[in-house]
Amino acid sequence: MSEAQGVMFEPLPWLDAHWQRLWQTRRDGRLGHALLLTGPSGLGKRRFADLFAAALMCRQPGDDGLPCGRCADCELLRSGNHPDLIRVSPEAESKSGEIKADAVRELCSRQTMTASRGPVSVLQIAPAEAMNAFAANSLLKTLEEPVASTLLFLISEDPARLPATVVSRCQRITMLPPPADSAVAWLSTRVQAQAQGLDLDLLLRLAHGAPLRALALADGAWLAKREQGFRQFQAIAEGREDPLAGADAWQQLDPALVLDWLAGWISDLLRIAQAGASAQLSNPDKCAELADLAQGLTPRSAHHYLQQILRSKALAASSINRQLLFESLLVQWAQLARGAH
Ligand SMILES: [Zn+2]
């Protein structure tokens, strides 16, 4: 079980259409027992699921279904103490990063009990693709024999990794990044951009268009780490830094984050190789440096390297030796950048 985390009551404007549709489905009595929320990270899938749970538990929801935020149930949800909202995620100390069968079994056995406070209980599994095969199997049994008073949310950035038997039993909601201008407008109400010298368009681009992710990146520490990571990436390419020393530094950071940077830089190099100066980059602030690095790069080898980074992203969530992973990737980068294949 993950630790208690309070529900945030502020709805996210770019998910409003999804909200209205789902609430209408509920009013029409067509709400299924299991919902699968998919889409890239940073769009607010968990927040959406939380808020919908609150809508079902609130004693005085508005006409649009939004919870009042003031009643006893809303207060319990806000403090993360409502007994009828149960979330399962990989345990923080888990080496495999998996959601194990025991956790799902426990969740599902709670389902057979009636909700403690009100008419409904909500179970949330996130990220759903972290369930191992045994866990997914346990869940399947529950999906086949749903309990009317329980709503299950599965939340996934990578639904292709979920068993088809699970997906087929869920109502699916696919969330996409909002238009950039409205995302930037929202960000500007959250971030003192000018005071902090931040470029919100750039942040949103670095966040692949996901507003909550961009908001998290607005923290100066992240930008500083990225800056340092990029300088190392550049120095290794130019033979000024030992890739093994670079690996040593990188393995101390969140591997998913570093691999995301690396994939973004290599993708941009490929874009420049293809479209030259007119290429639309994910890292427009590094345009000149990337253009230098792109010279002499063999697109085919760079493409092959990118595939390897993407495969490493799936591995990085497991118990893989990060030092070895980054050593291997950065030694290859050094070779690639020097034109040796
Ligand atoms: Zn309420």
Tab-separated table of C-alpha atoms and ligand atoms in Angstrom:
chain	number	residue	atom	x	y	z
A	1	MET	CA	0.000	0.000	0.000
A	2	SER	CA	1.237	3.454	-0.713
A	3	GLU	CA	1.198	5.989	2.076
A	4	ALA	CA	-1.844	8.152	2.635
A	5	GLN	CA	-2.026	11.003	0.196
A	6	GLY	CA	-4.748	13.579	0.330
A	7	VAL	CA	-7.160	14.164	-2.532
A	8	MET	CA	-6.692	17.481	-4.335
A	9	PHE	CA	-10.040	19.088	-4.979
A	10	GLU	CA	-9.090	21.508	-7.727
A	11	PRO	CA	-10.264	20.143	-11.089
A	12	LEU	CA	-7.816	20.304	-13.991
A	13	PRO	CA	-9.335	22.301	-16.857
A	14	TRP	CA	-7.933	20.148	-19.683
A	15	LEU	CA	-9.700	17.091	-18.238
A	16	ASP	CA	-13.052	18.835	-18.011
A	17	ALA	CA	-14.552	17.156	-21.088
A	18	HIS	CA	-13.572	13.735	-19.731
A	19	TRP	CA	-15.127	14.676	-16.415
A	20	GLN	CA	-18.421	15.743	-17.903
A	21	ARG	CA	-18.659	12.623	-20.030
A	22	LEU	CA	-17.874	10.307	-17.133
A	23	TRP	CA	-20.264	12.052	-14.780
A	24	GLN	CA	-23.019	11.837	-17.382
A	25	THR	CA	-22.275	8.121	-17.785
A	26	ARG	CA	-22.760	7.730	-14.085
A	27	ARG	CA	-25.996	9.713	-14.068
A	28	ASP	CA	-27.276	7.521	-16.868
A	29	GLY	CA	-26.451	4.462	-14.783
A	30	ARG	CA	-23.960	3.230	-17.370
A	31	LEU	CA	-20.810	3.454	-15.271
A	32	GLY	CA	-18.869	0.197	-15.427
A	33	HIS	CA	-17.132	-1.456	-12.510
A	34	ALA	CA	-13.666	-0.843	-13.843
A	35	LEU	CA	-12.204	2.200	-15.570
A	36	LEU	CA	-8.843	2.296	-17.322
A	37	LEU	CA	-7.280	5.761	-17.501
A	38	THR	CA	-4.439	5.980	-19.995
A	39	GLY	CA	-2.200	8.746	-21.292
A	40	PRO	CA	1.274	10.179	-20.781
A	41	SER	CA	2.540	11.133	-17.346
A	42	GLY	CA	1.826	14.589	-16.009
A	43	LEU	CA	-1.738	14.972	-17.271
A	44	GLY	CA	-3.373	14.298	-13.906
A	45	LYS	CA	-4.766	10.776	-14.357
A	46	ARG	CA	-4.445	9.999	-10.652
A	47	ARG	CA	-5.895	13.321	-9.646
A	48	PHE	CA	-8.820	12.720	-11.948
A	49	ALA	CA	-9.431	9.286	-10.404
A	50	ASP	CA	-9.146	10.764	-6.906
A	51	LEU	CA	-11.584	13.540	-7.693
A	52	PHE	CA	-14.063	11.123	-9.206
A	53	ALA	CA	-13.820	8.964	-6.095
A	54	ALA	CA	-14.531	12.095	-4.058
A	55	ALA	CA	-17.531	12.873	-6.265
A	56	LEU	CA	-18.977	9.443	-5.442
A	57	MET	CA	-18.315	9.798	-1.717
A	58	CYS	CA	-19.188	13.466	-1.188
A	59	ARG	CA	-22.481	14.125	0.580
A	60	GLN	CA	-23.274	17.285	-1.401
A	61	PRO	CA	-21.722	17.101	-4.863
A	62	GLY	CA	-22.583	19.904	-7.295
A	63	ASP	CA	-24.681	19.422	-10.430
A	64	ASP	CA	-21.490	18.829	-12.375
A	65	GLY	CA	-20.568	16.084	-9.907
A	66	LEU	CA	-17.714	18.029	-8.371
A	67	PRO	CA	-17.339	17.225	-4.667
A	68	CYS	CA	-18.112	20.008	-2.200
A	69	GLY	CA	-14.725	19.789	-0.473
A	70	ARG	CA	-16.274	20.601	2.912
A	71	CYS	CA	-18.382	17.667	4.125
A	72	ALA	CA	-17.038	15.024	6.500
A	73	ASP	CA	-16.214	12.620	3.674
A	74	CYS	CA	-14.436	15.325	1.667
A	75	GLU	CA	-12.421	16.238	4.752
A	76	LEU	CA	-11.336	12.630	5.215
A	77	LEU	CA	-10.391	12.438	1.547
A	78	ARG	CA	-8.443	15.676	1.751
A	79	SER	CA	-6.380	14.364	4.642
A	80	GLY	CA	-5.803	11.018	2.911
A	81	ASN	CA	-7.658	9.124	5.616
A	82	HIS	CA	-10.872	8.022	3.932
A	83	PRO	CA	-11.242	4.268	4.487
A	84	ASP	CA	-13.192	3.754	1.246
A	85	LEU	CA	-10.509	5.078	-1.101
A	86	ILE	CA	-7.821	2.454	-1.384
A	87	ARG	CA	-4.786	2.853	-3.599
A	88	VAL	CA	-2.177	0.305	-4.581
A	89	SER	CA	1.211	1.184	-6.063
A	90	PRO	CA	4.574	-0.596	-6.042
A	91	GLU	CA	6.056	-0.456	-2.563
A	92	ALA	CA	8.722	2.213	-2.272
A	93	GLU	CA	11.350	-0.270	-1.127
A	94	SER	CA	10.424	-2.852	-3.768
A	95	LYS	CA	13.467	-3.705	-5.885
A	96	SER	CA	11.468	-5.119	-8.756
A	97	GLY	CA	9.116	-2.124	-8.882
A	98	GLU	CA	6.280	-4.620	-9.336
A	99	ILE	CA	2.838	-4.708	-7.800
A	100	LYS	CA	2.648	-8.177	-6.377
A	101	ALA	CA	-0.271	-10.598	-6.244
A	102	ASP	CA	-0.549	-10.272	-2.449
A	103	ALA	CA	-1.273	-6.560	-2.714
A	104	VAL	CA	-3.959	-7.100	-5.334
A	105	ARG	CA	-5.462	-10.006	-3.412
A	106	GLU	CA	-5.660	-7.883	-0.289
A	107	LEU	CA	-7.276	-5.100	-2.273
A	108	CYS	CA	-9.813	-7.450	-3.814
A	109	SER	CA	-10.670	-9.101	-0.529
A	110	ARG	CA	-11.457	-5.665	0.858
A	111	GLN	CA	-13.762	-5.264	-2.058
A	112	THR	CA	-15.909	-8.112	-0.836
A	113	MET	CA	-16.461	-6.202	2.394
A	114	THR	CA	-18.913	-3.355	2.067
A	115	ALA	CA	-17.655	0.201	2.103
A	116	SER	CA	-16.939	1.429	5.627
A	117	ARG	CA	-18.605	4.812	5.501
A	118	GLY	CA	-20.798	5.218	2.497
A	119	PRO	CA	-22.429	3.405	-0.383
A	120	VAL	CA	-19.305	3.059	-2.486
A	121	SER	CA	-15.644	2.194	-2.256
A	122	VAL	CA	-13.037	3.069	-4.847
A	123	LEU	CA	-9.909	1.049	-5.534
A	124	GLN	CA	-7.042	2.510	-7.519
A	125	ILE	CA	-4.092	0.624	-9.041
A	126	ALA	CA	-1.301	2.794	-10.428
A	127	PRO	CA	0.697	2.243	-12.506
A	128	ALA	CA	-1.417	-0.732	-13.532
A	129	GLU	CA	1.312	-2.081	-15.830
A	130	ALA	CA	3.465	-2.592	-12.728
A	131	MET	CA	1.277	-5.559	-11.768
A	132	ASN	CA	3.165	-8.787	-12.335
A	133	ALA	CA	1.428	-11.695	-14.078
A	134	PHE	CA	0.176	-13.198	-10.809
A	135	ALA	CA	-1.211	-9.870	-9.663
A	136	ALA	CA	-2.991	-9.346	-12.982
A	137	ASN	CA	-4.472	-12.806	-12.661
A	138	SER	CA	-5.802	-12.070	-9.202
A	139	LEU	CA	-7.320	-8.880	-10.501
A	140	LEU	CA	-8.943	-10.684	-13.384
A	141	LYS	CA	-10.952	-12.834	-10.996
A	142	THR	CA	-12.331	-9.667	-9.413
A	143	LEU	CA	-13.119	-8.133	-12.787
A	144	GLU	CA	-15.052	-11.232	-13.723
A	145	GLU	CA	-17.157	-11.059	-10.572
A	146	PRO	CA	-17.540	-7.347	-9.871
A	147	VAL	CA	-19.198	-5.993	-6.750
A	148	ALA	CA	-21.782	-3.290	-7.426
A	149	SER	CA	-20.622	-1.001	-4.625
A	150	THR	CA	-17.001	-0.918	-5.801
A	151	LEU	CA	-15.396	1.095	-8.564
A	152	LEU	CA	-11.937	0.137	-9.746
A	153	PHE	CA	-9.548	2.576	-11.439
A	154	LEU	CA	-6.582	1.230	-13.364
A	155	ILE	CA	-4.116	3.954	-14.279
A	156	SER	CA	-1.526	3.392	-16.970
A	157	GLU	CA	0.955	5.252	-19.148
A	158	ASP	CA	1.702	2.069	-21.016
A	159	PRO	CA	-1.507	0.042	-21.434
A	160	ALA	CA	0.141	-2.151	-24.088
A	161	ARG	CA	1.859	-3.892	-21.179
A	162	LEU	CA	-1.477	-4.841	-19.593
A	163	PRO	CA	-3.019	-8.231	-20.352
A	164	ALA	CA	-5.723	-7.948	-23.036
A	165	THR	CA	-8.062	-9.899	-20.746
A	166	VAL	CA	-7.816	-7.100	-18.179
A	167	VAL	CA	-8.128	-4.241	-20.693
A	168	SER	CA	-11.193	-5.764	-22.346
A	169	ARG	CA	-13.072	-5.692	-19.036
A	170	CYS	CA	-12.517	-1.966	-18.453
A	171	GLN	CA	-14.158	1.204	-19.765
A	172	ARG	CA	-11.247	3.096	-21.236
A	173	ILE	CA	-10.576	6.820	-21.018
A	174	THR	CA	-7.651	8.094	-23.084
A	175	MET	CA	-6.188	11.404	-21.974
A	176	LEU	CA	-4.104	13.591	-24.283
A	177	PRO	CA	-2.012	16.715	-23.659
A	178	PRO	CA	-4.027	19.944	-24.045
A	179	PRO	CA	-3.218	22.564	-26.708
A	180	ALA	CA	0.069	24.279	-25.813
A	181	ASP	CA	-1.401	27.775	-25.464
A	182	SER	CA	-3.999	26.735	-22.918
A	183	ALA	CA	-1.425	24.656	-21.026
A	184	VAL	CA	0.937	27.641	-20.874
A	185	ALA	CA	-1.924	29.875	-19.748
A	186	TRP	CA	-2.655	27.469	-16.908
A	187	LEU	CA	1.028	27.194	-15.992
A	188	SER	CA	1.339	30.964	-15.857
A	189	THR	CA	-1.261	31.018	-13.075
A	190	ARG	CA	0.858	28.565	-11.071
A	191	VAL	CA	4.418	29.672	-11.685
A	192	GLN	CA	6.023	33.049	-11.123
A	193	ALA	CA	7.723	32.567	-14.463
A	194	GLN	CA	9.184	36.014	-14.933
A	195	ALA	CA	10.462	36.293	-11.391
A	196	GLN	CA	12.178	32.930	-11.725
A	197	GLY	CA	13.461	33.570	-15.239
A	198	LEU	CA	11.547	30.582	-16.603
A	199	ASP	CA	10.428	30.042	-20.172
A	200	LEU	CA	7.050	28.278	-19.851
A	201	ASP	CA	6.892	27.273	-23.522
A	202	LEU	CA	10.224	25.542	-23.097
A	203	LEU	CA	9.173	23.838	-19.870
A	204	LEU	CA	6.023	22.549	-21.514
A	205	ARG	CA	8.051	21.247	-24.456
A	206	LEU	CA	10.463	19.504	-22.080
A	207	ALA	CA	7.450	17.978	-20.349
A	208	HIS	CA	6.111	16.587	-23.671
A	209	GLY	CA	3.112	18.894	-23.354
A	210	ALA	CA	1.944	17.577	-19.972
A	211	PRO	CA	1.059	20.542	-17.716
A	212	LEU	CA	1.576	18.894	-14.312
A	213	ARG	CA	4.916	17.559	-15.437
A	214	ALA	CA	5.900	21.033	-16.646
A	215	LEU	CA	4.880	22.397	-13.267
A	216	ALA	CA	7.145	19.878	-11.545
A	217	LEU	CA	9.996	20.899	-13.849
A	218	ALA	CA	9.543	24.540	-12.892
A	219	ASP	CA	11.472	23.637	-9.778
A	220	GLY	CA	14.901	25.142	-10.423
A	221	ALA	CA	16.756	22.060	-9.132
A	222	TRP	CA	15.489	19.962	-12.030
A	223	LEU	CA	16.640	22.468	-14.623
A	224	ALA	CA	20.055	22.679	-12.988
A	225	LYS	CA	20.423	18.883	-13.067
A	226	ARG	CA	19.406	18.789	-16.708
A	227	GLU	CA	21.907	21.520	-17.505
A	228	GLN	CA	24.688	19.590	-15.840
A	229	GLY	CA	23.587	16.339	-17.503
A	230	PHE	CA	23.643	18.013	-20.895
A	231	ARG	CA	27.117	19.448	-20.334
A	232	GLN	CA	28.376	15.948	-19.523
A	233	PHE	CA	26.649	14.532	-22.582
A	234	GLN	CA	28.369	17.184	-24.685
A	235	ALA	CA	31.767	16.757	-23.012
A	236	ILE	CA	31.706	12.984	-23.540
A	237	ALA	CA	30.926	13.493	-27.231
A	238	GLU	CA	33.837	15.900	-27.575
A	239	GLY	CA	36.203	13.572	-25.716
A	240	ARG	CA	36.597	15.981	-22.777
A	241	GLU	CA	34.995	13.686	-20.226
A	242	ASP	CA	35.414	10.001	-19.478
A	243	PRO	CA	32.091	8.201	-20.102
A	244	LEU	CA	32.696	6.103	-16.997
A	245	ALA	CA	32.874	9.231	-14.834
A	246	GLY	CA	29.678	10.466	-16.504
A	247	ALA	CA	27.976	7.144	-15.710
A	248	ASP	CA	29.022	7.505	-12.105
A	249	ALA	CA	27.270	10.868	-11.874
A	250	TRP	CA	24.180	9.789	-13.791
A	251	GLN	CA	23.500	6.613	-11.848
A	252	GLN	CA	22.896	8.753	-8.777
A	253	LEU	CA	19.916	10.439	-10.445
A	254	ASP	CA	16.472	9.013	-11.140
A	255	PRO	CA	17.163	6.635	-14.074
A	256	ALA	CA	13.802	7.279	-15.725
A	257	LEU	CA	14.581	10.988	-15.755
A	258	VAL	CA	18.088	10.610	-17.177
A	259	LEU	CA	16.965	8.156	-19.850
A	260	ASP	CA	14.217	10.557	-20.810
A	261	TRP	CA	16.789	13.351	-21.264
A	262	LEU	CA	19.082	11.106	-23.246
A	263	ALA	CA	16.255	9.898	-25.503
A	264	GLY	CA	15.172	13.515	-26.043
A	265	TRP	CA	18.678	14.685	-27.014
A	266	ILE	CA	19.257	11.796	-29.406
A	267	SER	CA	15.802	12.295	-30.957
A	268	ASP	CA	16.667	15.944	-31.510
A	269	LEU	CA	19.996	14.994	-33.131
A	270	LEU	CA	18.080	12.762	-35.531
A	271	ARG	CA	15.600	15.557	-36.247
A	272	ILE	CA	18.457	17.934	-37.053
A	273	ALA	CA	20.132	15.291	-39.238
A	274	GLN	CA	16.896	15.004	-41.177
A	275	ALA	CA	15.489	18.531	-41.306
A	276	GLY	CA	18.493	20.727	-40.533
A	277	ALA	CA	17.987	24.108	-38.938
A	278	SER	CA	14.215	24.035	-39.467
A	279	ALA	CA	13.760	20.955	-37.261
A	280	GLN	CA	11.201	21.239	-34.448
A	281	LEU	CA	13.161	20.237	-31.358
A	282	SER	CA	12.103	18.905	-27.957
A	283	ASN	CA	15.044	20.838	-26.492
A	284	PRO	CA	14.904	24.129	-28.391
A	285	ASP	CA	17.145	25.840	-25.814
A	286	LYS	CA	19.991	23.488	-26.853
A	287	CYS	CA	19.543	24.069	-30.566
A	288	ALA	CA	23.068	25.353	-31.316
A	289	GLU	CA	24.871	22.747	-29.193
A	290	LEU	CA	22.793	19.929	-30.673
A	291	ALA	CA	23.451	21.172	-34.216
A	292	ASP	CA	27.193	20.928	-33.492
A	293	LEU	CA	26.821	17.429	-32.102
A	294	ALA	CA	24.716	16.323	-35.083
A	295	GLN	CA	27.572	16.960	-37.509
A	296	GLY	CA	29.207	13.748	-38.551
A	297	LEU	CA	26.642	11.602	-36.781
A	298	THR	CA	25.444	8.564	-38.745
A	299	PRO	CA	21.632	8.625	-38.565
A	300	ARG	CA	21.363	4.860	-38.802
A	301	SER	CA	23.653	4.306	-35.809
A	302	ALA	CA	21.960	7.089	-33.869
A	303	HIS	CA	18.603	5.474	-34.545
A	304	HIS	CA	19.852	2.143	-33.333
A	305	TYR	CA	21.198	3.842	-30.216
A	306	LEU	CA	17.854	5.537	-29.563
A	307	GLN	CA	16.092	2.168	-29.698
A	308	GLN	CA	18.499	0.919	-27.098
A	309	ILE	CA	17.770	3.866	-24.796
A	310	LEU	CA	14.048	3.220	-25.111
A	311	ARG	CA	14.556	-0.440	-24.243
A	312	SER	CA	16.632	0.631	-21.249
A	313	LYS	CA	13.711	2.733	-20.014
A	314	ALA	CA	11.663	-0.422	-19.486
A	315	LEU	CA	14.636	-2.064	-17.744
A	316	ALA	CA	15.396	0.894	-15.514
A	317	ALA	CA	12.212	0.330	-13.516
A	318	SER	CA	13.536	-3.103	-12.498
A	319	SER	CA	16.462	-4.051	-10.330
A	320	ILE	CA	19.058	-3.546	-13.078
A	321	ASN	CA	22.561	-2.337	-12.149
A	322	ARG	CA	22.361	1.352	-13.045
A	323	GLN	CA	26.088	1.921	-13.043
A	324	LEU	CA	26.555	-0.764	-15.716
A	325	LEU	CA	23.564	0.487	-17.671
A	326	PHE	CA	24.858	4.050	-17.882
A	327	GLU	CA	28.455	2.955	-18.497
A	328	SER	CA	27.302	0.914	-21.451
A	329	LEU	CA	25.108	3.707	-22.816
A	330	LEU	CA	27.693	6.472	-22.401
A	331	VAL	CA	30.600	4.445	-23.823
A	332	GLN	CA	28.415	3.835	-26.867
A	333	TRP	CA	27.547	7.523	-27.032
A	334	ALA	CA	31.246	8.403	-27.014
A	335	GLN	CA	31.840	5.990	-29.891
A	336	LEU	CA	28.796	7.173	-31.817
A	337	ALA	CA	29.739	10.827	-31.471
A	338	ARG	CA	33.259	10.165	-32.699
A	339	GLY	CA	31.923	8.416	-35.745
A	340	ALA	CA	33.141	4.939	-34.748
A	341	HIS	CA	30.454	2.273	-35.050
B	1	ZN	ZN	-18.244	16.823	0.101
